[in-house]
Coordinates of C-alpha atoms in Angstrom, one line a residue:
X1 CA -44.2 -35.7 -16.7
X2 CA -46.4 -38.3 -14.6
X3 CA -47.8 -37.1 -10.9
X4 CA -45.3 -38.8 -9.7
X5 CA -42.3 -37.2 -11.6
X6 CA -43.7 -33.8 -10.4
X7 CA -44.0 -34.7 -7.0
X8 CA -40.3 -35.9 -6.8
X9 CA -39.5 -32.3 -8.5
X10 CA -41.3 -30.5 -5.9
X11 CA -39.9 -32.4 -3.3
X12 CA -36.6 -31.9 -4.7
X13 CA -37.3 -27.8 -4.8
X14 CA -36.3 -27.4 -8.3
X15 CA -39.6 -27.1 -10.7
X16 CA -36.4 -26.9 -13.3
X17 CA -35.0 -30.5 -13.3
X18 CA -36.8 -32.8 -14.7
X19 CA -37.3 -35.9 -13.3
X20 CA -36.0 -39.3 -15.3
X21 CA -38.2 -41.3 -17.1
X22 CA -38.9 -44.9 -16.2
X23 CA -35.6 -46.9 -17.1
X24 CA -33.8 -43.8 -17.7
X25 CA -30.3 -43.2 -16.0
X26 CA -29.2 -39.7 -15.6
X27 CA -25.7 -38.1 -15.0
X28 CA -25.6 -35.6 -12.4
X29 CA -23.1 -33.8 -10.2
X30 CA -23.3 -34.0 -5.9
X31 CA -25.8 -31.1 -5.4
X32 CA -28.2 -32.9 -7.4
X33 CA -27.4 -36.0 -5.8
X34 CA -27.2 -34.7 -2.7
X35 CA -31.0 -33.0 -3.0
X36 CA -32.4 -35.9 -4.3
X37 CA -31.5 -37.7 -1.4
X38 CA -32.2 -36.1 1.2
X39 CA -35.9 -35.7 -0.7
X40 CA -36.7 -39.6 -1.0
X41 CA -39.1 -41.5 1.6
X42 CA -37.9 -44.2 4.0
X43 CA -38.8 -46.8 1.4
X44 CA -37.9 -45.3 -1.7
X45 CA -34.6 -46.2 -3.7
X46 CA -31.9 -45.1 -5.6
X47 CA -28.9 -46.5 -7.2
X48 CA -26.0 -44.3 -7.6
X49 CA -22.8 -45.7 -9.4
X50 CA -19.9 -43.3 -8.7
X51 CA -17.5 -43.3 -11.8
X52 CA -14.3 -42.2 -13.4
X53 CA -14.0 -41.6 -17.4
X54 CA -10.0 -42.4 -17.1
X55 CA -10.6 -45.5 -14.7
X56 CA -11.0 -48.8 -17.0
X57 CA -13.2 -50.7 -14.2
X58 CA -15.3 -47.8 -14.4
X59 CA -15.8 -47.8 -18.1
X60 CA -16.1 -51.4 -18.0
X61 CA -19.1 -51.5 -15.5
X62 CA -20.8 -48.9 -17.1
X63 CA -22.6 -51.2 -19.8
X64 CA -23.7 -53.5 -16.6
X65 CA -25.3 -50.5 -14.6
X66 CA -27.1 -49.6 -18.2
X67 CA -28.4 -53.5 -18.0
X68 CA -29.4 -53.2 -14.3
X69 CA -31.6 -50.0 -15.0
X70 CA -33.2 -51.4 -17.7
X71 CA -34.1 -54.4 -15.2
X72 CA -35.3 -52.2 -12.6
X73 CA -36.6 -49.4 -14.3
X74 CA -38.7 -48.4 -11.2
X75 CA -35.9 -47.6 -9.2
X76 CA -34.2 -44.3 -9.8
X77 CA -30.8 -45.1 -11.2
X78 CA -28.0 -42.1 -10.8
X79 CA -24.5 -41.9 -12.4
X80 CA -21.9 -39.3 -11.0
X81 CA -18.7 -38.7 -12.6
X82 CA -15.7 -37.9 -9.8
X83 CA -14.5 -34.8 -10.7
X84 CA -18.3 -33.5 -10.3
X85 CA -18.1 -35.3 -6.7
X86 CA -15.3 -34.0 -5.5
X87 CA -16.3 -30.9 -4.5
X88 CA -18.8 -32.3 -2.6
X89 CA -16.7 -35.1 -0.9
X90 CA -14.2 -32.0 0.3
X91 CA -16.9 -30.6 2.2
X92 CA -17.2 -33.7 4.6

């Protein structure tokens, strides 16, 4: 892990998660999501593509969002499937 991996972990309160590595996407569910953005700086990004597995658009722009992360690797690039975000859309 670089300094900069642990001090997004730290900020994010959990020493357990690991941060992604440079062009890496990761899958998480709205807790995570929600943590990680309430722990970024004014200029600091992250692109979060919200997804189905039974929707076709969303399998189909799945390769794409692979493609734009590997474009941008430094900006953090998030996945979350629906059924993981819909607890957390209840809640609002």
């Amino acid at each position: 892990m670089t300094n900069s991996d642990e001090t997004l972990a730290s900020r994010m309160g959990d020493n357990n998660v690991e941060p992604p590595k440079p062009g890496a996407e990761r899958d998480v569910d709205g807790d995570f999501l929600d943590r990680a953005l309430a722990s970024k700086w004014r200029n600091e990004y992250i692109v979060v593509l919200f997804h189905a597995s039974w929707c076709p658009f969303s399998r189909s722009v799945l390769p794409s969002f692979e493609t734009l992360n590997s474009m941008f690797p430094q900006i953090e690039h998030m996945t979350i499937e629906q059924s993981s975000a819909m607890p957390r859309c209840d809640a609002y």
